Structure formats: structure tokens, C-alpha cells
PDB file of C-alpha atoms in Angstrom:
ATOM      1  CA  MET N   1      37.704  28.540  45.133  1.00  0.00           C
ATOM      2  CA  ILE N   2      38.081  28.335  41.411  1.00  0.00           C
ATOM      3  CA  LEU N   3      37.163  31.200  39.086  1.00  0.00           C
ATOM      4  CA  GLU N   4      34.880  28.808  37.169  1.00  0.00           C
ATOM      5  CA  ASP N   5      32.701  28.562  40.287  1.00  0.00           C
ATOM      6  CA  PHE N   6      31.716  32.216  39.763  1.00  0.00           C
ATOM      7  CA  MET N   7      31.166  32.173  36.019  1.00  0.00           C
ATOM      8  CA  PRO N   8      27.583  32.001  34.776  1.00  0.00           C
ATOM      9  CA  ARG N   9      26.514  28.849  33.004  1.00  0.00           C
ATOM     10  CA  ARG N  10      26.312  29.134  29.248  1.00  0.00           C
ATOM     11  CA  PRO N  11      23.006  28.055  27.774  1.00  0.00           C
ATOM     12  CA  ARG N  12      23.157  24.629  26.187  1.00  0.00           C
ATOM     13  CA  ASP N  13      23.530  24.927  22.435  1.00  0.00           C
ATOM     14  CA  PRO N  14      21.265  22.293  20.908  1.00  0.00           C
ATOM     15  CA  GLY N  15      23.067  22.547  17.571  1.00  0.00           C
ATOM     16  CA  VAL N  16      21.319  21.991  14.272  1.00  0.00           C
ATOM     17  CA  PRO N  17      18.415  19.552  14.568  1.00  0.00           C
ATOM     18  CA  SER N  18      19.000  16.435  12.483  1.00  0.00           C
ATOM     19  CA  SER N  19      15.365  15.285  12.331  1.00  0.00           C
ATOM     20  CA  PRO N  20      11.840  16.711  12.511  1.00  0.00           C
ATOM     21  CA  THR N  21      11.534  15.299  16.030  1.00  0.00           C
ATOM     22  CA  GLU N  22      14.670  17.143  17.148  1.00  0.00           C
ATOM     23  CA  TYR N  23      13.435  20.325  15.457  1.00  0.00           C
ATOM     24  CA  TYR N  24      10.141  20.097  17.347  1.00  0.00           C
ATOM     25  CA  GLY N  25      12.010  19.607  20.618  1.00  0.00           C
ATOM     26  CA  THR N  26      14.290  22.563  19.945  1.00  0.00           C
ATOM     27  CA  GLU N  27      11.308  24.805  19.256  1.00  0.00           C
ATOM     28  CA  LEU N  28       9.466  23.608  22.353  1.00  0.00           C
ATOM     29  CA  ARG N  29      12.486  24.300  24.521  1.00  0.00           C
ATOM     30  CA  ALA N  30      12.916  27.776  23.006  1.00  0.00           C
ATOM     31  CA  TYR N  31       9.271  28.665  23.690  1.00  0.00           C
ATOM     32  CA  ARG N  32       9.443  27.266  27.222  1.00  0.00           C
ATOM     33  CA  GLU N  33      12.648  29.119  28.073  1.00  0.00           C
ATOM     34  CA  ASN N  34      11.363  32.325  26.482  1.00  0.00           C
ATOM     35  CA  ALA N  35       8.347  32.043  28.791  1.00  0.00           C
ATOM     36  CA  GLY N  36      10.757  31.752  31.748  1.00  0.00           C
ATOM     37  CA  MET N  37       9.457  28.331  32.707  1.00  0.00           C
ATOM     38  CA  SER N  38      11.109  25.177  33.959  1.00  0.00           C
ATOM     39  CA  ARG N  39      10.114  21.781  32.608  1.00  0.00           C
ATOM     40  CA  PRO N  40       8.146  20.959  35.785  1.00  0.00           C
ATOM     41  CA  GLN N  41       6.285  24.260  35.557  1.00  0.00           C
ATOM     42  CA  LEU N  42       5.304  23.688  31.928  1.00  0.00           C
ATOM     43  CA  ALA N  43       4.400  20.065  32.623  1.00  0.00           C
ATOM     44  CA  LYS N  44       2.056  21.064  35.419  1.00  0.00           C
ATOM     45  CA  ARG N  45       0.382  23.739  33.304  1.00  0.00           C
ATOM     46  CA  ILE N  46      -0.302  21.512  30.274  1.00  0.00           C
ATOM     47  CA  GLY N  47      -0.833  18.188  32.081  1.00  0.00           C
ATOM     48  CA  TYR N  48       2.227  16.113  31.156  1.00  0.00           C
ATOM     49  CA  SER N  49       5.176  14.856  33.190  1.00  0.00           C
ATOM     50  CA  PRO N  50       8.425  16.836  33.287  1.00  0.00           C
ATOM     51  CA  GLN N  51      10.179  13.691  32.068  1.00  0.00           C
ATOM     52  CA  TRP N  52       7.958  13.579  28.965  1.00  0.00           C
ATOM     53  CA  ILE N  53       8.647  17.251  28.235  1.00  0.00           C
ATOM     54  CA  GLY N  54      12.372  16.499  28.566  1.00  0.00           C
ATOM     55  CA  GLN N  55      12.175  13.520  26.217  1.00  0.00           C
ATOM     56  CA  ILE N  56      10.402  15.600  23.586  1.00  0.00           C
ATOM     57  CA  GLU N  57      12.819  18.518  23.983  1.00  0.00           C
ATOM     58  CA  ALA N  58      15.740  16.110  23.591  1.00  0.00           C
ATOM     59  CA  GLY N  59      14.221  14.768  20.372  1.00  0.00           C
ATOM     60  CA  LYS N  60      14.039  11.226  21.734  1.00  0.00           C
ATOM     61  CA  TYR N  61      10.298  10.892  21.174  1.00  0.00           C
ATOM     62  CA  ALA N  62       7.871  12.509  18.782  1.00  0.00           C
ATOM     63  CA  PRO N  63       4.986  14.394  20.349  1.00  0.00           C
ATOM     64  CA  SER N  64       1.398  13.387  19.789  1.00  0.00           C
ATOM     65  CA  GLU N  65      -1.062  15.528  17.888  1.00  0.00           C
ATOM     66  CA  GLU N  66      -2.820  16.214  21.195  1.00  0.00           C
ATOM     67  CA  PHE N  67       0.455  17.389  22.762  1.00  0.00           C
ATOM     68  CA  ALA N  68       1.033  19.735  19.803  1.00  0.00           C
ATOM     69  CA  ARG N  69      -2.451  21.184  20.221  1.00  0.00           C
ATOM     70  CA  ASP N  70      -1.904  21.593  23.971  1.00  0.00           C
ATOM     71  CA  CYS N  71       1.338  23.487  23.315  1.00  0.00           C
ATOM     72  CA  ASP N  72      -0.413  25.739  20.802  1.00  0.00           C
ATOM     73  CA  GLY N  73      -3.137  26.478  23.322  1.00  0.00           C
ATOM     74  CA  PHE N  74      -0.736  27.205  26.140  1.00  0.00           C
ATOM     75  CA  PHE N  75       1.751  29.314  24.170  1.00  0.00           C
ATOM     76  CA  LYS N  76      -1.013  30.899  22.042  1.00  0.00           C
ATOM     77  CA  THR N  77       0.892  30.093  18.851  1.00  0.00           C
ATOM     78  CA  ASN N  78      -2.109  29.828  16.524  1.00  0.00           C
ATOM     79  CA  GLY N  79      -1.221  26.366  15.204  1.00  0.00           C
ATOM     80  CA  THR N  80       2.579  26.620  15.043  1.00  0.00           C
ATOM     81  CA  PHE N  81       3.214  23.464  17.072  1.00  0.00           C
ATOM     82  CA  LEU N  82       0.602  21.532  15.134  1.00  0.00           C
ATOM     83  CA  ARG N  83       2.197  22.596  11.817  1.00  0.00           C
ATOM     84  CA  ILE N  84       5.618  21.512  13.060  1.00  0.00           C
ATOM     85  CA  TRP N  85       4.105  18.224  14.235  1.00  0.00           C
ATOM     86  CA  GLU N  86       2.596  17.547  10.815  1.00  0.00           C
TER      87      GLU N  86
END
């Protein structure tokens, strides 16, 4: 066995977001991970597919206003996701 097999995985460093869409995704991922949830768990709770959550977190697609409101409701962020969306 190799020593690397026993080393914990380092969290992925998303780097500095280069667009508002990437910034939104970085924030979503931070909130999700802070809540101790996987993408499938979050997707099930807010009614979206895990693939869609992943695409938004990766900054590939911009979220909808409805998605932003759903995130605010779930994470109880009092409009934070909607303000980032705007």
C-alpha cells in the first residue's frame, strides 16, 4: 500500500471566482458543505436534480430567480442568494 492511500483528501479549492455565476456557485457549495450535505441530499430537499446543483456550483450555468429564492428558504439566509443572483 502507498502512504497516499491513507492520507485524507484535501477539500477542492475553487480558487477566485472569475464571474458572478462562479461566485454564486462557490457560495452555494460553501453553504451546502457547511450544512454537511451532499449534492443529492440538497437536491432532494429543494426539488432540483443533483446534476443541476453541480452545474450551478461549477459556475457552468446561472441559477434562476426561483432557484435563488429556494436556496434562501432552505438555508434561511434572508435574501442572500437572491441578492447574489441579482
